[in-house]
PDB file of C-alpha atoms in Angstrom:
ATOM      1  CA  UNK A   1      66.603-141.651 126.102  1.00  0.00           C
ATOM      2  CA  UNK A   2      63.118-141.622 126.610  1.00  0.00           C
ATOM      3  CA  UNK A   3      62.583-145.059 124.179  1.00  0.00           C
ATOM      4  CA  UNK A   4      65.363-146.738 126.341  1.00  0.00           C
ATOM      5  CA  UNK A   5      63.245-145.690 129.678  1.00  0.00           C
ATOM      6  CA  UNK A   6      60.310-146.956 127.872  1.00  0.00           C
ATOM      7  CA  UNK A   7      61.927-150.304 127.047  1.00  0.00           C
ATOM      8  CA  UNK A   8      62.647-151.020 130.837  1.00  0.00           C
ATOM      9  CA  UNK A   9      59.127-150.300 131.936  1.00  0.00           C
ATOM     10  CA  UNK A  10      57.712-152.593 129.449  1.00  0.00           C
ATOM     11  CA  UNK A  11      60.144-154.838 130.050  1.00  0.00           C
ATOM     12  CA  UNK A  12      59.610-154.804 133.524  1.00  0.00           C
ATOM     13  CA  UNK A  13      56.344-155.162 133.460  1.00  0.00           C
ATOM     14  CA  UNK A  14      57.343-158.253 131.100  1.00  0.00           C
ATOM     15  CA  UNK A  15      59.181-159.716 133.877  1.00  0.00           C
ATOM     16  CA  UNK A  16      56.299-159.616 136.502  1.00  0.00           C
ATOM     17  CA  UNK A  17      53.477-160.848 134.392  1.00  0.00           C
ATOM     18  CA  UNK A  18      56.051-164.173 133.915  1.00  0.00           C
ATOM     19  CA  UNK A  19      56.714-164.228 137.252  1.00  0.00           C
ATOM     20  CA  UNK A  20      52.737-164.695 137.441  1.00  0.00           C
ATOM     21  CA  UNK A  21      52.356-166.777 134.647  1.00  0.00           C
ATOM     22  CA  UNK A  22      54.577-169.522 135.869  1.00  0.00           C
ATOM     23  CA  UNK A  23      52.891-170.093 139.263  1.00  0.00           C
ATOM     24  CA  UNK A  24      51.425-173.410 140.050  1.00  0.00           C
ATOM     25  CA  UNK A  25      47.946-173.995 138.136  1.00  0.00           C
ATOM     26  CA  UNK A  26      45.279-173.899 140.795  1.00  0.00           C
ATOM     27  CA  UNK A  27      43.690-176.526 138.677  1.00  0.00           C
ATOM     28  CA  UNK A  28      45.228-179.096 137.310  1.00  0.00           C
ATOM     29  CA  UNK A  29      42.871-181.027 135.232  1.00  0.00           C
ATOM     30  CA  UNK A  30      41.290-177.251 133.532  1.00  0.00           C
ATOM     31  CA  UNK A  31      45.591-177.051 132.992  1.00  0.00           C
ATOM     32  CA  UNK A  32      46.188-180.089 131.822  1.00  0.00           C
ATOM     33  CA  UNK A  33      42.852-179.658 128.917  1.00  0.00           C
ATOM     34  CA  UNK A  34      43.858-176.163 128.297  1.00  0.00           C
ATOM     35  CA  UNK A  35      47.182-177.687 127.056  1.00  0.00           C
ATOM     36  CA  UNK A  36      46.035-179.859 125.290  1.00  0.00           C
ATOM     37  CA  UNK A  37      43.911-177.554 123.408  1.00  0.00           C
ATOM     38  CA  UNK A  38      46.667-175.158 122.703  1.00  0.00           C
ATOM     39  CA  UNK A  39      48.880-178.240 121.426  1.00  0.00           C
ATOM     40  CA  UNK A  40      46.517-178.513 118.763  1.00  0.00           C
ATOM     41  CA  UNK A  41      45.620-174.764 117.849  1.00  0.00           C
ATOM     42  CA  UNK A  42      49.070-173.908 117.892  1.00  0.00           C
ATOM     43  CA  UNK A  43      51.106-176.828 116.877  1.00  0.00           C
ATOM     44  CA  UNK A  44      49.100-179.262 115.048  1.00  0.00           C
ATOM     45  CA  UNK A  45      47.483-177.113 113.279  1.00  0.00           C
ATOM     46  CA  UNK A  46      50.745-175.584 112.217  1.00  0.00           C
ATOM     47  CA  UNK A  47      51.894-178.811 110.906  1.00  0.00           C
ATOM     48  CA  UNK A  48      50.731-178.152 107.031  1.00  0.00           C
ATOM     49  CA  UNK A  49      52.077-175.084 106.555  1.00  0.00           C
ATOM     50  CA  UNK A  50      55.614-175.854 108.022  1.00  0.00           C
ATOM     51  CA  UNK A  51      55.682-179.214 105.895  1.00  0.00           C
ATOM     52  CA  UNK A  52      54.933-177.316 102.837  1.00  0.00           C
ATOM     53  CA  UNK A  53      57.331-174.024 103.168  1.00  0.00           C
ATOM     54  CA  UNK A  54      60.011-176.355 104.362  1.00  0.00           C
ATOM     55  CA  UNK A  55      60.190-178.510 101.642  1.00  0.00           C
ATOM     56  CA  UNK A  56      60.299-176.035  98.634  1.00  0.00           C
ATOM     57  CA  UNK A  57      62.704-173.921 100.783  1.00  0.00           C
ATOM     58  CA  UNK A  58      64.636-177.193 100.852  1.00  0.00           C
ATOM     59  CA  UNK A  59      64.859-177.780  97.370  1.00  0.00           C
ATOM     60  CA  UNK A  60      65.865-174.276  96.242  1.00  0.00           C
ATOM     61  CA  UNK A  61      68.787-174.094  99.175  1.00  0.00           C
ATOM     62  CA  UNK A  62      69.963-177.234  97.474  1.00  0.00           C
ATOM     63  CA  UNK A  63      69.094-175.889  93.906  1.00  0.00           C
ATOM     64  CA  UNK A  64      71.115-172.671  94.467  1.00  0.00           C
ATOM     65  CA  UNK A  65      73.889-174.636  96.168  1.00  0.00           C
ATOM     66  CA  UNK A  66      74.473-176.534  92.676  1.00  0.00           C
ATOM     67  CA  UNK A  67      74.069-173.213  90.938  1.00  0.00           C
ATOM     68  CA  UNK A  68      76.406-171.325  92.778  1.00  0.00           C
ATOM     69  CA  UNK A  69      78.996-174.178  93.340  1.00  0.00           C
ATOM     70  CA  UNK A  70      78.717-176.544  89.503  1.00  0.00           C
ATOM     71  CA  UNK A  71      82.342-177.053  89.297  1.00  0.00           C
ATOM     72  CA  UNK A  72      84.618-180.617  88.944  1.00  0.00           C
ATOM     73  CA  UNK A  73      86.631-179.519  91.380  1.00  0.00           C
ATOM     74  CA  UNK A  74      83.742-180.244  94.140  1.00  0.00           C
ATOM     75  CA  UNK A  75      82.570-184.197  94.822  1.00  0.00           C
ATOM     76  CA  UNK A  76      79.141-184.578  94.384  1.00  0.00           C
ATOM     77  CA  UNK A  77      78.551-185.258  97.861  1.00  0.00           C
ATOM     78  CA  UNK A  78      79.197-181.658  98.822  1.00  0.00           C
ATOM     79  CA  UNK A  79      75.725-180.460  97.974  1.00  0.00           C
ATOM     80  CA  UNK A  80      73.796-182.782 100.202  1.00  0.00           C
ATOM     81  CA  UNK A  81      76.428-181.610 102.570  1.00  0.00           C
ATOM     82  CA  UNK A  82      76.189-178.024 102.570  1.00  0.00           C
ATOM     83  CA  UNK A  83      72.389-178.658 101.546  1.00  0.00           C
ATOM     84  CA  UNK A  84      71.954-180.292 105.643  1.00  0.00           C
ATOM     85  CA  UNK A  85      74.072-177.872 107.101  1.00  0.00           C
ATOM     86  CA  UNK A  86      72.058-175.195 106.094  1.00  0.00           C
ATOM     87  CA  UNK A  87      68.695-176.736 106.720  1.00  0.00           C
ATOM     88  CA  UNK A  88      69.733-177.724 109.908  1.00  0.00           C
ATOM     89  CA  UNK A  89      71.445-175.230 111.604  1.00  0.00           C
ATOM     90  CA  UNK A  90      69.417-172.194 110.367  1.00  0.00           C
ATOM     91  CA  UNK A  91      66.583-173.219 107.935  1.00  0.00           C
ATOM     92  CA  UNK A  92      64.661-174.932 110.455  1.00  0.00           C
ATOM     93  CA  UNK A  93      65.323-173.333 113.608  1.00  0.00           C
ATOM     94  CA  UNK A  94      65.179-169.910 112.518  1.00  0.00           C
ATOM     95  CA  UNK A  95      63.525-169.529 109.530  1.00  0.00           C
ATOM     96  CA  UNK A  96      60.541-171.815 110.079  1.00  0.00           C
ATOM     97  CA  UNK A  97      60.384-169.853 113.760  1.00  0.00           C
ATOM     98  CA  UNK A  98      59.540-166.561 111.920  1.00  0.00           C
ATOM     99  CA  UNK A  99      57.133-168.041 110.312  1.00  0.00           C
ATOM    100  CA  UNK A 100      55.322-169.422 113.545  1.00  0.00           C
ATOM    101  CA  UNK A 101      56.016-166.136 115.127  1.00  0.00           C
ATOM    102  CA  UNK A 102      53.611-164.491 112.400  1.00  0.00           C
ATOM    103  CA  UNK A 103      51.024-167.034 112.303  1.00  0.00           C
ATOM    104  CA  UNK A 104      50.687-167.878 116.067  1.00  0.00           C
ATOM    105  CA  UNK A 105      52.099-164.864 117.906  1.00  0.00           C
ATOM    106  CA  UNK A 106      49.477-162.866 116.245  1.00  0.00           C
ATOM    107  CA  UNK A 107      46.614-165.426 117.183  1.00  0.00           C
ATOM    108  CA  UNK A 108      47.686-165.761 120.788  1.00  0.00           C
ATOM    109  CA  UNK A 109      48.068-161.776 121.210  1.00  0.00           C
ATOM    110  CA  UNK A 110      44.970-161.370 119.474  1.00  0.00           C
ATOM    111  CA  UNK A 111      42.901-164.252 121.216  1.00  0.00           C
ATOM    112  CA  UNK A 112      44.081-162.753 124.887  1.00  0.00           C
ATOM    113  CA  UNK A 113      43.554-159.001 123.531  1.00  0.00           C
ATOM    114  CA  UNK A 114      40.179-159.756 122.697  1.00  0.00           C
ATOM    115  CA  UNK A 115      39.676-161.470 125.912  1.00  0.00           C
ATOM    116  CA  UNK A 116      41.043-158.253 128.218  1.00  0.00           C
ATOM    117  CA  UNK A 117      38.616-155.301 126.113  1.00  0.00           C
ATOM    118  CA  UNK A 118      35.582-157.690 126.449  1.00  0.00           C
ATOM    119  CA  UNK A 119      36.388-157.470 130.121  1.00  0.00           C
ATOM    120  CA  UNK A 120      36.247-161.439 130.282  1.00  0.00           C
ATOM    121  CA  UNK A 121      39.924-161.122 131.951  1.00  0.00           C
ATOM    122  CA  UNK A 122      38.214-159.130 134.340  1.00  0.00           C
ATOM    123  CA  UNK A 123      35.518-161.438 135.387  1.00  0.00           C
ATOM    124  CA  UNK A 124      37.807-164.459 136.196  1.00  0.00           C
ATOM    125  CA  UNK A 125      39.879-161.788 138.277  1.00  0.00           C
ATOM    126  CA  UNK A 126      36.904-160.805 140.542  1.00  0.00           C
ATOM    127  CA  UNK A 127      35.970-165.294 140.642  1.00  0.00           C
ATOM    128  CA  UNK A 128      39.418-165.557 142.499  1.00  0.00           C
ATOM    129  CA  UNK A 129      41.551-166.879 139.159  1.00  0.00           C
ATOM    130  CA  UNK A 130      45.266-166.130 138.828  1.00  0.00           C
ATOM    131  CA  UNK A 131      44.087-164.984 135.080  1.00  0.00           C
ATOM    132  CA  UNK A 132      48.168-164.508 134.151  1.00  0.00           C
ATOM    133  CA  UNK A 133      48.665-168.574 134.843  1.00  0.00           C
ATOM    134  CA  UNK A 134      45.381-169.577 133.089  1.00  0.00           C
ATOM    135  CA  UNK A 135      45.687-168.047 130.233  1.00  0.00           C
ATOM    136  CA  UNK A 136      49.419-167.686 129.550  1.00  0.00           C
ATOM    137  CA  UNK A 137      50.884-171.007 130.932  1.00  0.00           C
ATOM    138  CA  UNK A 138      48.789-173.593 128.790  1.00  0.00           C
ATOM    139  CA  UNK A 139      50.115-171.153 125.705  1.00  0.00           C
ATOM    140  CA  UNK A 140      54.040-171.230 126.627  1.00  0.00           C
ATOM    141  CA  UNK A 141      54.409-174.808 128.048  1.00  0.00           C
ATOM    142  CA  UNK A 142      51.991-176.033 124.354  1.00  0.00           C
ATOM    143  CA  UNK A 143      54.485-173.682 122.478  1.00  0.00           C
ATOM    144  CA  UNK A 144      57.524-175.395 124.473  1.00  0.00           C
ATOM    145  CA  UNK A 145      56.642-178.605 123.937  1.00  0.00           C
ATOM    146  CA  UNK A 146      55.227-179.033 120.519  1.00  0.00           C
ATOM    147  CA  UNK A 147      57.726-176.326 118.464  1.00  0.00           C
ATOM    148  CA  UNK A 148      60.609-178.717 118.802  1.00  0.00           C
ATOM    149  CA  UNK A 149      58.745-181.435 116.987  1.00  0.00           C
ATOM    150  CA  UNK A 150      57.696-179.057 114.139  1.00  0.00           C
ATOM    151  CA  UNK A 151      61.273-178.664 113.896  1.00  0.00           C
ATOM    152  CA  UNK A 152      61.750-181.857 113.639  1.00  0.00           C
ATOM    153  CA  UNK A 153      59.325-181.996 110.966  1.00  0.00           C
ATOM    154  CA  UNK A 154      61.012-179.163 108.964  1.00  0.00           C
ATOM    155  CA  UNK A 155      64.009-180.867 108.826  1.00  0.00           C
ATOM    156  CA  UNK A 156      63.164-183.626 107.950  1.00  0.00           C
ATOM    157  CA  UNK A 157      60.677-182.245 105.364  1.00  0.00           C
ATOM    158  CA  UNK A 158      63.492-179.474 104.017  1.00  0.00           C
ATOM    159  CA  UNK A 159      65.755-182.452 103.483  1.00  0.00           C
ATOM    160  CA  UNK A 160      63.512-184.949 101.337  1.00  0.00           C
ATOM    161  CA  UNK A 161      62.968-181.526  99.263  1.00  0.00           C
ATOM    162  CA  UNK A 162      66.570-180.547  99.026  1.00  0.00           C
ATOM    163  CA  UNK A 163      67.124-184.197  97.306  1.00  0.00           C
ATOM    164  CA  UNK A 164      63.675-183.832  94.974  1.00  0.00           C
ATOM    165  CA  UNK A 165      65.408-180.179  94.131  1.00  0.00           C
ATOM    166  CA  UNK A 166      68.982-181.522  93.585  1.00  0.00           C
ATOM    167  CA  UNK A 167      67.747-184.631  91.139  1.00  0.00           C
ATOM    168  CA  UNK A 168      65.587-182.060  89.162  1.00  0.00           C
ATOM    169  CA  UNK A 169      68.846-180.444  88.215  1.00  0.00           C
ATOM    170  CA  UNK A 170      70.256-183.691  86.210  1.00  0.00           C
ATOM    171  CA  UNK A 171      73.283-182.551  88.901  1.00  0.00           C
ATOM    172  CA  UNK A 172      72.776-184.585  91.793  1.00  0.00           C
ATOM    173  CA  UNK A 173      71.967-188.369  92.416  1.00  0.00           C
ATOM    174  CA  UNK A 174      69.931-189.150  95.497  1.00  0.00           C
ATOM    175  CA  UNK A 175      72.856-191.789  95.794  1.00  0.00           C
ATOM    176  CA  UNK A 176      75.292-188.594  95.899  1.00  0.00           C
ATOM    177  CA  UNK A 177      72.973-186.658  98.408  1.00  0.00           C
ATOM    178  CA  UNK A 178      72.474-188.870 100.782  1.00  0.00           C
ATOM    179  CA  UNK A 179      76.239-189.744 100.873  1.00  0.00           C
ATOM    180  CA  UNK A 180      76.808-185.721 101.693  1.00  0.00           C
ATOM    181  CA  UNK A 181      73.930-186.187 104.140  1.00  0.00           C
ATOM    182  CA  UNK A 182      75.915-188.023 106.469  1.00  0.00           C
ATOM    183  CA  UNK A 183      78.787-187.326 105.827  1.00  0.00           C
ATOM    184  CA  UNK A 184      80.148-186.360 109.302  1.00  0.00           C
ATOM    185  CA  UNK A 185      77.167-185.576 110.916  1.00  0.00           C
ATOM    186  CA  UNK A 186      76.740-185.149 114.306  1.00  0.00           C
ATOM    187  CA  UNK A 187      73.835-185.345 116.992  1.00  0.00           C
ATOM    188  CA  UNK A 188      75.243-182.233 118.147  1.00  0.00           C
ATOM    189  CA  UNK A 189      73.489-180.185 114.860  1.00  0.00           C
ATOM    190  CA  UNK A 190      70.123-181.508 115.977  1.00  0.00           C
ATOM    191  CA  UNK A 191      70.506-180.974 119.899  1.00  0.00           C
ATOM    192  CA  UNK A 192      71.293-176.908 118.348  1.00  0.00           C
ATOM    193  CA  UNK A 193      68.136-177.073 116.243  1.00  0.00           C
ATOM    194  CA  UNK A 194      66.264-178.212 119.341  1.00  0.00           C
ATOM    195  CA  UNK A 195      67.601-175.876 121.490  1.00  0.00           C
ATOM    196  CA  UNK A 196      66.968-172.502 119.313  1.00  0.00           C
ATOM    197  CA  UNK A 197      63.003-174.090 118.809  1.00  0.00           C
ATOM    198  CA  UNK A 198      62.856-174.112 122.480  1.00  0.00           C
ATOM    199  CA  UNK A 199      64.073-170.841 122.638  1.00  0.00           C
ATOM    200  CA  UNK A 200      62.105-169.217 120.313  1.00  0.00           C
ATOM    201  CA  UNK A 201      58.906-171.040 121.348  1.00  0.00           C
ATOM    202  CA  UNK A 202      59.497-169.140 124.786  1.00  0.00           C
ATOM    203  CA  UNK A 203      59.933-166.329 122.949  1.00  0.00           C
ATOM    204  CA  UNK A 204      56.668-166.306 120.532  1.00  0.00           C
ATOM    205  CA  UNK A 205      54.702-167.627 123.393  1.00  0.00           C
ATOM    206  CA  UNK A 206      55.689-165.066 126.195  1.00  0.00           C
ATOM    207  CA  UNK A 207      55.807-161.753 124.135  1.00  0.00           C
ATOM    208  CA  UNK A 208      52.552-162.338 122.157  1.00  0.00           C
ATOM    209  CA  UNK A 209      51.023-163.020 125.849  1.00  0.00           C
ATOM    210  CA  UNK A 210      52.418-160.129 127.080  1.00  0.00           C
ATOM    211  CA  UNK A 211      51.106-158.131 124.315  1.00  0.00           C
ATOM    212  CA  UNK A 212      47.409-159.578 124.396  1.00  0.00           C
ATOM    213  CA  UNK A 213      47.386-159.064 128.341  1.00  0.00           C
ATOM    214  CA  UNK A 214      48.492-155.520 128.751  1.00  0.00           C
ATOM    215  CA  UNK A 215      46.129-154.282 125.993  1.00  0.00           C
ATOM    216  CA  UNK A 216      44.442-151.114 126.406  1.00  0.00           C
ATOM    217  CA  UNK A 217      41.833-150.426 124.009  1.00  0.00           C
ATOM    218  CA  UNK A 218      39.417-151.650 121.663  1.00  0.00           C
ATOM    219  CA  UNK A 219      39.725-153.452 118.526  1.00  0.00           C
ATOM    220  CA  UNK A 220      41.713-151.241 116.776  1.00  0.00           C
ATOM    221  CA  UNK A 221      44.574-151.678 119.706  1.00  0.00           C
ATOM    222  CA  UNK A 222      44.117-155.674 119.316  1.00  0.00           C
ATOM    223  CA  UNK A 223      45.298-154.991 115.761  1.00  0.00           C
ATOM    224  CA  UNK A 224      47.985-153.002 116.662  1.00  0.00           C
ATOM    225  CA  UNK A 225      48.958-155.415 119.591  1.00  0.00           C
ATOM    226  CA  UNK A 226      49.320-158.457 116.931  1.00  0.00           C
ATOM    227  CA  UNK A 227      51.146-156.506 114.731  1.00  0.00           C
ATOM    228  CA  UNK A 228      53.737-155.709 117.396  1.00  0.00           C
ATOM    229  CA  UNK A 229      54.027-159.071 118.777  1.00  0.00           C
ATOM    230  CA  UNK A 230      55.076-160.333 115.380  1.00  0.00           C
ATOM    231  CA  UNK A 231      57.795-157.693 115.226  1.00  0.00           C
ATOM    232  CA  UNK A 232      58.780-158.199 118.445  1.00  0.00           C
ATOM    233  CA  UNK A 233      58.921-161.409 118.139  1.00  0.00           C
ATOM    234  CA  UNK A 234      60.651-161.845 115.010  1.00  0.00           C
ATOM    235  CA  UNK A 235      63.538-159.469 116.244  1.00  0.00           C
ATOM    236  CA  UNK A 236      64.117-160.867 119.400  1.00  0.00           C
ATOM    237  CA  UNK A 237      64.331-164.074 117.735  1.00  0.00           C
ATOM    238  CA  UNK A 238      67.101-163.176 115.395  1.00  0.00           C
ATOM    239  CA  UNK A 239      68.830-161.686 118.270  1.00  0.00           C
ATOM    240  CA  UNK A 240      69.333-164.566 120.382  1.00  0.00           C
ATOM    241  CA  UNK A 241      70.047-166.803 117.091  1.00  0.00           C
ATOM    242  CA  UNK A 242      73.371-164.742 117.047  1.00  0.00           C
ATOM    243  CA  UNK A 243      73.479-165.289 120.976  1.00  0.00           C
ATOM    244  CA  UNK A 244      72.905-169.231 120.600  1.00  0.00           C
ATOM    245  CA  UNK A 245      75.039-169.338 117.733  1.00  0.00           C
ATOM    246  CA  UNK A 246      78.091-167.875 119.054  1.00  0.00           C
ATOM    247  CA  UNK A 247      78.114-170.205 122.781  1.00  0.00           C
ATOM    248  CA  UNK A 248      77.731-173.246 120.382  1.00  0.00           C
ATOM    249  CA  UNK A 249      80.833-171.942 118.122  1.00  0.00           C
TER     250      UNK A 249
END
């Protein structure tokens, strides 16, 4: 009982620091740089790491796909099939999100913890700033727009390295691949790719935020704080990929 009571508070309190957050900038050219930054220490910067995990995760979905399923009673086309429904519908927008959820939730909660025990939070407070939209907004609207792209990326990426993994076998032609590639697809697979990035970009964005603001502490609590934003995080995104997953089935 007493967790569940503690739940609402926090999430509560959740719910009012948004409702801050998302106010109009007071400034929009500092807003408009501060995105811009944040575009490139969380997303660009991102952009290796997702290329690279995305395409050897690729090849062995593929890979294990002609492991599990070598028989002639399957057309060859049916691995680069159930190779891009795999990548697509959960590889990318799921996976790939837990990833970002430990390497940026953790640098957002840790950059704004830092921020609150060195009392700089504090300072812009007493100069008049709505500290919850200057620091938070630039985070969640970068997150927002750039996450969908890396998505993009990771799809595309996971793909070329499901076909590398698949001709490594001696299995699978790139000719058969790219036959099971699109083979019925639909711009519908992407749109729910897209929509679960955007989802859980509000979701890395907004709880690591939330964690980093409220801090209490010193150094030892930013620590903590990270370390609970990626949990967080990472559960709350599984949750709503069941949710998503069920209104678009």
């Amino acid at each position: 009982m007493k967790r569940i009571n503690n739940f609402i508070v926090e999430f509560g309190r959740y719910l009012l620091l948004m409702k801050e957050a998302f106010k109009r900038p007071q400034n929009w050219v500092v807003f408009y740089r501060k995105v811009l930054f944040e575009i490139k220490a969380l997303g660009i910067d991102s952009i290796v790491i997702v290329l690279i995990i995305s395409i050897f995760i690729g090849a062995a979905i593929v890979i294990q796909i002609i492991l599990n399923m070598d028989s002639p009673m399957y057309p060859k086309w049916v691995y680069g099939y159930a190779g891009r429904k795999a990548i697509i519908l959960e590889l990318a927008p799921t996976i790939i999100s837990l990833i970002l959820a430990g390497k940026c939730a953790s640098r957002i909660a840790s950059e704004i913890g830092t921020q609150r025990i060195t009392e700089q939070i504090d300072a812009l407070e007493v100069m008049g700033v709505n500290t919850a939209s200057y620091l938070i907004l630039p985070k969640v609207m970068a997150c927002v727009f750039f996450f969908p792209l890396l998505m993009i990326m990771s799809i595309f990426s996971a793909i070329v390295g499901g076909g590398i993994g698949g001709y490594m076998t001696g299995t699978l032609t790139i000719f058969n691949y790219v036959e099971g590639l699109r083979l019925d697809f639909t711009t519908s697979e992407i749109v729910y790719a897209l929509v679960k990035a955007t989802i859980n970009a509000v979701i890395i964005s907004t709880l690591a935020c939330y964690r980093g603001y409220t801090i209490k502490g010193g150094s030892v609590e930013v620590g903590q704080e990270s370390t609970k934003a990626i949990v967080q995080s990472s559960i709350a995104i599984m949750i709503f990929n069941i949710l998503v997953t069920s209104l678009f089935n």
